[in-house]
CSV table of C-alpha atoms in Angstrom, one decimal:
chain,number,residue,atom,x,y,z
A,1,MET,CA,91.8,4.2,-13.1
A,2,SER,CA,94.2,6.9,-12.1
A,3,ASP,CA,97.5,6.1,-10.5
A,4,ILE,CA,98.2,7.4,-7.0
A,5,LYS,CA,101.3,9.0,-5.7
A,6,ILE,CA,103.3,6.8,-3.4
A,7,ASN,CA,105.7,8.0,-0.7
A,8,MET,CA,107.2,5.5,1.7
A,9,THR,CA,110.4,4.6,3.3
A,10,ILE,CA,111.6,1.1,2.4
A,11,ASN,CA,114.6,-0.3,4.3
A,12,GLY,CA,115.6,3.3,5.3
A,13,GLN,CA,115.4,4.7,1.7
A,14,ALA,CA,112.8,7.2,0.8
A,15,VAL,CA,110.8,6.0,-2.2
A,16,GLU,CA,108.7,8.4,-4.3
A,17,THR,CA,106.7,7.0,-7.3
A,18,THR,CA,103.2,6.3,-8.6
A,19,ALA,CA,101.2,3.1,-8.7
A,20,ASP,CA,97.9,1.7,-9.7
A,21,PRO,CA,95.8,1.5,-6.5
A,22,ARG,CA,95.0,-2.1,-7.1
A,23,THR,CA,98.6,-3.0,-6.7
A,24,LEU,CA,99.2,-5.1,-3.6
A,25,LEU,CA,102.1,-4.1,-1.4
A,26,ILE,CA,103.8,-7.5,-2.1
A,27,HIS,CA,103.6,-6.8,-5.9
A,28,PHE,CA,104.9,-3.3,-5.4
A,29,LEU,CA,107.9,-4.5,-3.4
A,30,ARG,CA,108.7,-7.4,-5.7
A,31,GLU,CA,108.0,-5.9,-9.1
A,32,ASP,CA,108.4,-2.2,-8.8
A,33,GLN,CA,111.1,-2.1,-6.1
A,34,ASN,CA,112.9,-5.4,-7.1
A,35,LEU,CA,112.8,-6.5,-3.5
A,36,THR,CA,112.1,-10.2,-4.1
A,37,GLY,CA,112.9,-11.3,-0.6
A,38,PRO,CA,109.3,-11.3,0.6
A,39,HIS,CA,107.6,-14.2,-1.1
A,40,ILE,CA,104.1,-14.9,-2.4
A,41,GLY,CA,103.2,-18.2,-0.9
A,42,CYS,CA,99.4,-18.7,-0.6
A,43,ASP,CA,98.3,-15.2,-1.6
A,44,THR,CA,95.4,-15.5,0.8
A,45,SER,CA,97.0,-14.2,4.1
A,46,HIS,CA,97.5,-17.6,5.6
A,47,CYS,CA,101.1,-18.6,5.0
A,48,GLY,CA,103.1,-15.4,6.1
A,49,ALA,CA,105.8,-15.8,3.4
A,50,CYS,CA,105.0,-12.2,2.4
A,51,THR,CA,105.5,-10.8,5.9
A,52,VAL,CA,107.1,-7.4,6.1
A,53,ASP,CA,107.4,-4.8,8.9
A,54,MET,CA,105.1,-1.8,8.4
A,55,ASN,CA,105.4,1.1,10.9
A,56,GLY,CA,106.9,-1.3,13.5
A,57,LYS,CA,104.3,-4.0,13.1
A,58,SER,CA,104.4,-7.3,11.2
A,59,VAL,CA,101.9,-7.4,8.4
A,60,LYS,CA,101.1,-9.7,5.5
A,61,SER,CA,101.9,-7.7,2.4
A,62,CYS,CA,99.7,-9.8,0.1
A,63,THR,CA,96.7,-8.4,1.9
A,64,VAL,CA,97.6,-4.7,2.0
A,65,PHE,CA,97.0,-2.3,-1.0
A,66,VAL,CA,100.0,-0.1,-1.8
A,67,GLY,CA,97.8,3.0,-1.0
A,68,GLN,CA,97.2,1.7,2.5
A,69,ALA,CA,101.0,1.6,3.0
A,70,ASN,CA,101.4,5.1,1.7
A,71,GLY,CA,103.5,7.1,4.2
A,72,ALA,CA,104.6,4.0,6.0
A,73,ASP,CA,108.0,2.9,7.1
A,74,ILE,CA,108.6,-0.6,5.6
A,75,VAL,CA,111.3,-3.1,6.4
A,76,THR,CA,111.8,-6.2,4.3
A,77,ILE,CA,114.2,-9.1,4.7
A,78,GLU,CA,116.6,-7.1,2.6
A,79,GLY,CA,116.8,-4.4,5.3
A,80,ILE,CA,117.6,-6.7,8.2
A,81,ALA,CA,121.3,-7.3,7.7
A,82,GLU,CA,123.8,-4.5,8.5
A,83,ALA,CA,124.8,-2.2,5.7
A,84,ASP,CA,128.3,-3.9,5.4
A,85,GLY,CA,126.6,-7.3,4.9
A,86,THR,CA,127.0,-8.6,8.4
A,87,LEU,CA,124.0,-10.9,9.1
A,88,HIS,CA,121.5,-10.1,11.7
A,89,ALA,CA,121.6,-12.5,14.7
A,90,LEU,CA,118.4,-14.1,13.4
A,91,GLN,CA,119.8,-14.7,10.0
A,92,GLU,CA,123.0,-16.1,11.5
A,93,ALA,CA,121.0,-18.4,13.9
A,94,PHE,CA,118.8,-19.7,11.1
A,95,ARG,CA,122.0,-20.4,9.0
A,96,GLN,CA,123.8,-22.1,11.9
A,97,ASN,CA,121.0,-24.2,13.2
A,98,HIS,CA,119.3,-25.5,10.1
A,99,GLY,CA,116.4,-23.1,10.6
A,100,LEU,CA,115.4,-23.7,7.0
A,101,GLN,CA,115.2,-26.4,4.4
A,102,CYS,CA,113.8,-25.2,1.1
A,103,GLY,CA,114.0,-21.6,2.3
A,104,PHE,CA,110.7,-20.4,0.9
A,105,CYS,CA,109.2,-19.4,4.2
A,106,THR,CA,112.5,-18.0,5.6
A,107,PRO,CA,112.2,-14.3,4.7
A,108,GLY,CA,108.7,-14.2,6.3
A,109,MET,CA,109.9,-16.2,9.3
A,110,ILE,CA,112.9,-14.0,9.9
A,111,THR,CA,111.0,-10.7,9.3
A,112,ARG,CA,108.3,-11.9,11.7
A,113,ALA,CA,110.8,-13.0,14.3
A,114,TYR,CA,112.7,-9.7,14.0
A,115,ARG,CA,109.6,-7.9,15.2
A,116,LEU,CA,108.6,-10.5,17.7
A,117,LEU,CA,112.0,-10.2,19.5
A,118,GLN,CA,111.6,-6.4,19.7
A,119,GLU,CA,108.1,-6.9,21.2
A,120,ASN,CA,109.3,-9.6,23.5
A,121,PRO,CA,113.1,-9.9,23.8
A,122,ASN,CA,113.1,-13.1,25.9
A,123,PRO,CA,110.2,-15.2,24.7
A,124,THR,CA,109.4,-18.7,26.0
A,125,GLU,CA,109.2,-21.5,23.5
A,126,GLU,CA,105.4,-21.3,23.6
A,127,GLU,CA,105.5,-17.5,23.0
A,128,ILE,CA,107.8,-18.1,20.0
A,129,ARG,CA,105.4,-20.7,18.6
A,130,TYR,CA,102.4,-18.5,19.2
A,131,GLY,CA,104.3,-15.5,17.8
A,132,ILE,CA,105.0,-17.2,14.5
A,133,SER,CA,101.6,-18.9,14.3
A,134,GLY,CA,100.9,-16.8,11.2
A,135,ASN,CA,103.9,-18.2,9.3
A,136,LEU,CA,103.7,-21.7,7.8
A,137,CYS,CA,106.7,-23.9,7.0
A,138,ARG,CA,106.1,-27.1,5.0
A,139,CYS,CA,109.6,-28.6,5.5
A,140,THR,CA,111.1,-28.3,8.9
A,141,GLY,CA,108.4,-29.2,11.4
A,142,TYR,CA,109.3,-25.8,13.0
A,143,GLN,CA,111.7,-27.4,15.5
A,144,ASN,CA,114.8,-25.7,14.2
A,145,ILE,CA,113.0,-22.5,13.4
A,146,VAL,CA,112.0,-22.2,17.0
A,147,LYS,CA,115.5,-23.2,18.1
A,148,SER,CA,117.0,-20.6,15.8
A,149,ILE,CA,114.8,-17.8,17.2
A,150,GLN,CA,115.7,-18.9,20.8
A,151,ILE,CA,119.4,-18.8,20.0
A,152,ALA,CA,119.1,-15.4,18.3
A,153,ALA,CA,117.2,-14.0,21.3
A,154,GLU,CA,120.0,-15.1,23.6
A,155,GLU,CA,122.6,-13.7,21.2
A,156,LEU,CA,120.8,-10.3,21.0
A,157,SER,CA,120.4,-10.1,24.8
A,158,HIS,CA,124.1,-10.8,25.3
A,159,LYS,CA,124.9,-8.2,22.7
A,160,GLU,CA,122.7,-5.7,24.4
A,161,ALA,CA,124.2,-6.5,27.8
A,162,ALA,CA,127.7,-5.9,26.4
A,163,GLU,CA,126.7,-2.5,25.0
B,1,MET,CA,95.4,-12.8,-7.7
B,2,ILE,CA,95.0,-9.2,-8.7
B,3,PRO,CA,91.9,-7.4,-7.7
B,4,GLY,CA,89.8,-5.4,-10.1
B,5,SER,CA,90.6,-1.7,-10.6
B,6,PHE,CA,89.3,1.0,-8.3
B,7,GLU,CA,90.0,4.6,-7.2
B,8,TYR,CA,91.6,4.9,-3.8
B,9,HIS,CA,90.5,7.5,-1.3
B,10,ARG,CA,91.9,8.2,2.1
B,11,PRO,CA,89.8,10.8,3.9
B,12,SER,CA,91.1,12.3,7.1
B,13,SER,CA,87.9,13.0,9.0
B,14,LEU,CA,84.6,11.2,9.6
B,15,ASP,CA,82.7,13.9,7.8
B,16,ASP,CA,84.9,13.6,4.7
B,17,ALA,CA,84.4,9.8,4.7
B,18,ILE,CA,80.6,10.1,5.0
B,19,GLY,CA,80.7,12.8,2.2
B,20,LEU,CA,82.7,10.5,0.0
B,21,LEU,CA,80.3,7.6,0.5
B,22,SER,CA,77.4,9.8,-0.3
B,23,SER,CA,78.9,11.2,-3.4
B,24,LEU,CA,80.3,8.0,-4.8
B,25,GLY,CA,77.2,6.0,-4.1
B,26,GLU,CA,76.9,2.2,-4.0
B,27,ASP,CA,80.1,1.6,-6.0
B,28,ALA,CA,82.1,2.7,-3.0
B,29,LEU,CA,83.2,0.4,-0.2
B,30,LEU,CA,84.9,1.1,3.1
B,31,VAL,CA,88.1,-0.5,4.0
B,32,ALA,CA,89.3,-0.8,7.6
B,33,GLY,CA,92.0,-3.5,8.1
B,34,GLY,CA,91.1,-5.0,4.7
B,35,HIS,CA,91.5,-8.6,5.8
B,36,SER,CA,88.0,-9.6,4.9
B,37,LEU,CA,87.5,-7.3,1.9
B,38,ILE,CA,90.8,-7.7,0.1
B,39,PRO,CA,90.5,-11.5,-0.2
B,40,MET,CA,87.0,-11.0,-1.6
B,41,MET,CA,88.3,-8.4,-4.1
B,42,LYS,CA,91.0,-10.9,-5.2
B,43,LEU,CA,88.3,-13.4,-5.9
B,44,ARG,CA,86.3,-10.7,-7.7
B,45,MET,CA,83.4,-11.4,-5.3
B,46,ALA,CA,83.7,-7.7,-4.4
B,47,MET,CA,84.5,-5.3,-7.2
B,48,PRO,CA,84.2,-1.8,-5.8
B,49,GLU,CA,84.9,1.2,-8.1
B,50,HIS,CA,86.0,3.2,-5.1
B,51,LEU,CA,87.7,2.2,-1.9
B,52,VAL,CA,87.4,4.6,1.0
B,53,ASP,CA,90.2,3.8,3.5
B,54,LEU,CA,89.4,4.9,7.1
B,55,GLN,CA,92.9,4.6,8.5
B,56,ASP,CA,93.5,8.4,8.8
B,57,VAL,CA,90.2,9.0,10.7
B,58,GLN,CA,91.7,9.6,14.1
B,59,SER,CA,88.3,9.9,15.9
B,60,LEU,CA,87.7,6.2,15.3
B,61,LYS,CA,90.7,5.0,17.1
B,62,SER,CA,90.0,5.5,20.8
B,63,ILE,CA,89.3,3.1,23.6
B,64,THR,CA,87.4,4.6,26.5
B,65,VAL,CA,86.9,2.7,29.8
B,66,ASP,CA,85.0,4.2,32.7
B,67,THR,CA,83.1,2.7,35.6
B,68,ASN,CA,79.8,2.6,33.7
B,69,GLN,CA,80.6,2.3,30.1
B,70,ILE,CA,83.2,1.0,27.7
B,71,SER,CA,83.4,2.5,24.2
B,72,LEU,CA,85.6,1.2,21.4
B,73,GLY,CA,86.3,3.2,18.2
B,74,ALA,CA,85.7,1.2,15.0
B,75,MET,CA,89.3,1.5,13.8
B,76,VAL,CA,90.8,0.0,17.0
B,77,THR,CA,92.8,-3.0,15.8
B,78,GLN,CA,92.7,-6.4,17.5
B,79,ALA,CA,96.3,-5.9,18.5
B,80,GLU,CA,95.5,-2.5,20.2
B,81,LEU,CA,92.5,-4.1,21.9
B,82,ILE,CA,94.8,-6.9,23.2
B,83,ALA,CA,97.4,-4.4,24.4
B,84,SER,CA,95.0,-2.3,26.5
B,85,ASP,CA,95.5,-3.2,30.1
B,86,GLU,CA,92.8,-0.8,31.2
B,87,LEU,CA,90.3,-2.6,28.9
B,88,HIS,CA,91.5,-6.0,30.0
B,89,ALA,CA,91.0,-5.1,33.7
B,90,ALA,CA,87.4,-4.0,33.0
B,91,CYS,CA,86.3,-6.6,30.4
B,92,PRO,CA,88.8,-9.4,30.1
B,93,ILE,CA,86.8,-11.5,27.6
B,94,LEU,CA,87.8,-9.1,24.8
B,95,ARG,CA,91.5,-9.9,25.1
B,96,GLU,CA,90.7,-13.6,25.4
B,97,THR,CA,88.6,-13.4,22.3
B,98,SER,CA,91.0,-11.3,20.2
B,99,LEU,CA,93.9,-13.7,20.9
B,100,GLN,CA,91.8,-16.4,19.3
B,101,ILE,CA,91.3,-14.4,16.1
B,102,ALA,CA,93.5,-15.1,13.1
B,103,ASP,CA,97.3,-14.6,13.8
B,104,PRO,CA,99.6,-11.8,15.0
B,105,GLN,CA,100.1,-10.2,11.6
B,106,ILE,CA,96.4,-10.1,10.8
B,107,ARG,CA,95.5,-8.8,14.3
B,108,ASN,CA,97.9,-5.9,13.6
B,109,LEU,CA,95.5,-4.7,10.8
B,110,GLY,CA,92.2,-6.3,11.5
B,111,THR,CA,89.8,-3.9,13.4
B,112,ILE,CA,87.0,-4.4,15.9
B,113,GLY,CA,84.7,-2.3,13.6
B,114,GLY,CA,85.4,-4.4,10.6
B,115,ASN,CA,84.9,-7.6,12.5
B,116,VAL,CA,81.5,-6.6,13.8
B,117,ALA,CA,80.2,-4.6,10.7
B,118,ASN,CA,81.1,-7.1,8.0
B,119,GLY,CA,78.3,-9.5,9.0
B,120,ASP,CA,80.4,-12.6,8.5
B,121,PRO,CA,78.9,-15.3,10.8
B,122,GLY,CA,82.4,-16.7,11.3
B,123,ASN,CA,83.7,-13.5,12.9
B,124,ASP,CA,84.0,-13.8,16.7
B,125,MET,CA,83.3,-10.3,18.0
B,126,PRO,CA,79.6,-10.1,16.9
B,127,ALA,CA,78.6,-12.8,19.4
B,128,ILE,CA,80.7,-11.2,22.1
B,129,MET,CA,78.9,-7.9,21.5
B,130,GLN,CA,75.4,-9.5,21.5
B,131,MET,CA,76.4,-11.3,24.7
B,132,LEU,CA,77.5,-8.0,26.3
B,133,GLY,CA,74.4,-6.2,25.1
B,134,ALA,CA,76.4,-3.7,23.1
B,135,THR,CA,75.1,-0.8,21.0
B,136,TYR,CA,76.6,0.1,17.6
B,137,VAL,CA,76.7,3.8,16.6
B,138,LEU,CA,76.3,4.4,12.9
B,139,ALA,CA,77.1,7.7,11.3
B,140,GLY,CA,75.5,8.7,8.0
B,141,PRO,CA,74.5,11.8,5.9
B,142,GLN,CA,71.4,12.2,8.2
B,143,GLY,CA,73.4,12.1,11.4
B,144,THR,CA,74.0,9.3,13.8
B,145,ARG,CA,71.8,6.5,15.0
B,146,GLU,CA,72.2,3.7,17.4
B,147,ILE,CA,71.3,0.1,17.1
B,148,ALA,CA,71.6,-2.9,19.4
B,149,ALA,CA,74.1,-5.6,18.4
B,150,ARG,CA,71.2,-8.0,19.0
B,151,ASP,CA,69.2,-6.3,16.2
B,152,PHE,CA,72.0,-5.6,13.8
B,153,TYR,CA,72.5,-9.0,12.1
B,154,GLU,CA,69.9,-10.0,9.5
B,155,ALA,CA,71.6,-12.8,7.6
B,156,ALA,CA,75.1,-13.8,6.5
B,157,PHE,CA,76.8,-10.5,5.3
B,158,PHE,CA,73.5,-8.6,5.6
B,159,THR,CA,73.3,-6.1,8.5
B,160,ALA,CA,71.1,-3.1,9.4
B,161,ARG,CA,73.9,-0.8,8.3
B,162,GLU,CA,72.8,1.3,5.2
B,163,ASP,CA,75.2,1.8,2.3
B,164,GLY,CA,76.0,5.4,3.2
B,165,GLU,CA,76.6,4.7,6.9
B,166,ILE,CA,79.8,4.1,8.8
B,167,LEU,CA,79.9,2.1,12.0
B,168,THR,CA,81.9,4.4,14.3
B,169,THR,CA,81.7,3.2,17.8
B,170,ILE,CA,80.8,0.1,19.8
B,171,LYS,CA,79.6,0.8,23.4
B,172,PHE,CA,78.4,-1.3,26.2
B,173,ASP,CA,77.9,-1.2,30.0
B,174,THR,CA,81.0,-2.1,31.9
B,175,PRO,CA,80.5,-5.6,33.2
B,176,THR,CA,80.1,-5.9,37.0
B,177,ALA,CA,83.4,-6.1,38.8
B,178,GLY,CA,84.1,-9.7,39.8
B,179,HIS,CA,82.2,-11.2,37.0
B,180,GLY,CA,83.2,-14.5,35.4
B,181,TRP,CA,84.0,-14.7,31.7
B,182,ALA,CA,85.1,-17.1,29.0
B,183,TYR,CA,85.3,-17.4,25.3
B,184,GLU,CA,85.6,-21.0,24.3
B,185,LYS,CA,86.3,-21.6,20.6
B,186,GLN,CA,86.8,-24.9,18.8
B,187,LYS,CA,88.8,-24.5,15.6
B,188,ARG,CA,90.8,-26.8,13.4
B,189,LYS,CA,93.9,-24.7,13.4
B,190,ILE,CA,95.2,-21.2,14.3
B,191,GLY,CA,93.6,-18.7,12.1
B,192,ASP,CA,90.5,-20.7,11.4
B,193,TYR,CA,87.0,-19.7,12.0
B,194,ALA,CA,85.2,-21.5,14.8
B,195,THR,CA,83.6,-24.9,14.3
B,196,ALA,CA,81.5,-23.5,17.1
B,197,ALA,CA,82.3,-21.0,19.9
B,198,ALA,CA,80.6,-19.7,23.0
B,199,ALA,CA,81.0,-16.5,24.9
B,200,VAL,CA,79.8,-16.2,28.5
B,201,VAL,CA,79.7,-13.5,31.1
B,202,LEU,CA,78.1,-14.2,34.5
B,203,THR,CA,78.0,-13.0,38.1
B,204,VAL,CA,77.8,-15.2,41.2
B,205,SER,CA,76.8,-14.2,44.7
B,206,GLY,CA,76.9,-16.6,47.6
B,207,GLY,CA,77.3,-19.5,45.3
B,208,VAL,CA,74.3,-18.6,43.2
B,209,CYS,CA,74.4,-17.3,39.7
B,210,GLU,CA,72.8,-13.9,39.7
B,211,THR,CA,73.1,-12.8,36.0
B,212,ALA,CA,74.3,-14.6,32.9
B,213,SER,CA,74.6,-13.9,29.2
B,214,ILE,CA,75.6,-16.3,26.4
B,215,GLY,CA,76.6,-15.6,22.8
B,216,LEU,CA,77.3,-18.2,20.1
B,217,THR,CA,79.6,-17.8,17.0
B,218,ASN,CA,79.4,-19.5,13.6
B,219,VAL,CA,76.5,-21.8,14.3
B,220,ALA,CA,73.9,-20.0,12.3
B,221,ASP,CA,73.9,-17.4,9.5
B,222,THR,CA,74.1,-14.7,12.2
B,223,PRO,CA,75.6,-14.6,15.7
B,224,LEU,CA,73.2,-15.8,18.3
B,225,TRP,CA,72.3,-14.5,21.7
B,226,ALA,CA,71.2,-17.5,23.7
B,227,GLU,CA,68.7,-15.8,26.1
B,228,GLU,CA,66.9,-18.9,27.2
B,229,ALA,CA,70.1,-20.8,27.9
B,230,ALA,CA,71.4,-18.0,30.1
B,231,GLY,CA,68.0,-17.9,31.9
B,232,VAL,CA,68.5,-21.6,32.9
B,233,LEU,CA,71.7,-20.6,34.7
B,234,VAL,CA,70.3,-17.7,36.7
B,235,GLY,CA,69.3,-18.7,40.2
B,236,SER,CA,71.2,-22.0,40.0
B,237,ALA,CA,74.4,-23.1,41.8
B,238,LEU,CA,76.0,-23.6,38.3
B,239,ASP,CA,76.1,-27.3,39.0
B,240,GLU,CA,77.0,-29.8,36.2
B,241,ALA,CA,73.4,-30.8,35.5
B,242,THR,CA,72.2,-27.2,35.2
B,243,ILE,CA,75.1,-26.3,32.9
B,244,LYS,CA,74.2,-29.3,30.7
B,245,THR,CA,70.5,-28.1,30.6
B,246,ALA,CA,71.6,-24.6,29.6
B,247,ALA,CA,73.9,-26.0,26.9
B,248,ASN,CA,71.1,-28.0,25.5
B,249,ALA,CA,68.9,-24.9,25.4
B,250,ALA,CA,71.7,-23.1,23.5
B,251,VAL,CA,72.1,-26.0,21.0
B,252,ALA,CA,68.4,-25.9,20.3
B,253,ILE,CA,68.7,-22.4,18.7
B,254,THR,CA,71.7,-23.2,16.5
B,255,ASP,CA,71.4,-23.9,12.8
B,256,PRO,CA,74.9,-24.4,11.5
B,257,ALA,CA,75.7,-25.1,7.9
B,258,LEU,CA,77.5,-28.2,6.7
B,259,ASP,CA,81.0,-27.2,5.7
B,260,GLY,CA,84.6,-28.2,6.0
B,261,ARG,CA,84.4,-27.9,9.7
B,262,GLY,CA,82.0,-30.8,9.9
B,263,PRO,CA,78.4,-32.0,9.5
B,264,VAL,CA,75.5,-30.2,11.1
B,265,GLU,CA,75.1,-32.6,14.0
B,266,PHE,CA,78.8,-32.4,14.8
B,267,ARG,CA,78.8,-28.7,14.9
B,268,LYS,CA,75.7,-28.6,17.1
B,269,HIS,CA,77.4,-31.0,19.4
B,270,ILE,CA,80.5,-28.9,19.6
B,271,ALA,CA,78.4,-25.8,20.3
B,272,GLY,CA,77.0,-27.6,23.3
B,273,ILE,CA,80.5,-28.5,24.5
B,274,MET,CA,81.7,-25.0,24.0
B,275,VAL,CA,78.8,-23.6,26.1
B,276,GLN,CA,79.5,-26.1,28.9
B,277,ARG,CA,83.2,-25.3,29.0
B,278,ALA,CA,82.6,-21.5,28.8
B,279,VAL,CA,80.1,-21.6,31.6
B,280,ALA,CA,82.3,-23.8,33.8
B,281,LYS,CA,85.3,-21.6,33.2
B,282,ALA,CA,83.3,-18.4,33.8
B,283,ALA,CA,81.9,-19.8,37.0
B,284,GLN,CA,85.4,-20.6,38.2
B,285,ARG,CA,86.6,-17.1,37.4
B,286,ALA,CA,83.7,-15.3,39.0
B,287,GLN,CA,84.4,-13.7,42.4
């Protein structure tokens, strides 16, 4: 089968290449682009470890063909910190508040929370739990993940108020 | 899991999409949000030679709400459906249902058209559309035709849609202002298909039920429109005994499969409970 031309923006960088149409977005990101932050957990669109931001919406990149993402603006966990390496408020909050144990779900959790806090900057605990309902964690019991997102939300709103 | 090889097509108009389907023949499949098809392709239960992606067909993306009719383009995503305040004001059961489908990431890609056209008895929107008395518009090489949602589903994954046709629009009469509604879905966890679910819209005047319609999800190999059960409610005061009788009439038409969600008797029982809860909630919400 013939390769297709791929043009997309990944973490602010224009990418122009070709790919076999059957390549899933997660494989394209990990294997062609060496962005191994998004993980392959269940590979069946349940666990959310592969979550990336596509055109301003959270999606599960294990269930998107690379061609479907053609022309899109993609943000992965690698694109969330500032260029100088300063962590995003979510990354800092997960780090400070034990928002992870093994860390496998963390890129998906943070990428999802990154979009959630843009859609709803001051979510209630219930809204956070509902907002991350497509992301599974098998270690933490979610308590510290929810707490980390709450603290990051506060941090971000303080930051915004200061600006 | 890596799906089999295929050629990828992304037409930008409905005519181009129909043309592609005609010229590529039965080896081509349509992809909308892809969250039913891609898992099947990973399992090699679907092995299309060509995939026709509808995401650039702008004419399939509109939501139109007027006093008499609501019309939904097939490529409207669940997330867009949830976000439409105009739609929610006119027909709130749609948002209530969408919010019980899958999870936020999947709702960003999953479409209303894919949900109703795939013929999966586990999907939630087909029973909603049967309950609302919706009509599906199908476009093919010979032009367009319309078919009632109540006539569309033949068996699990078998529908009245022909291979060369594209489901473009779902339309239905705008429910009467002040109607009561509820979609009650029992599921094991977020993202799961229903063990059983019931959709109800009804109207009440002077304490008496004037009209009612009931749809059932995942309790047979097609969605079910429980006409007789709804008939029991009409003319009643929606008292507990009548609701129970209606629920029994709904259970009588179910024929669920034994699966991980429970034995047949359990799923039938849950279907009855879902009907009772949905009717009671709809009655409470009716003005």
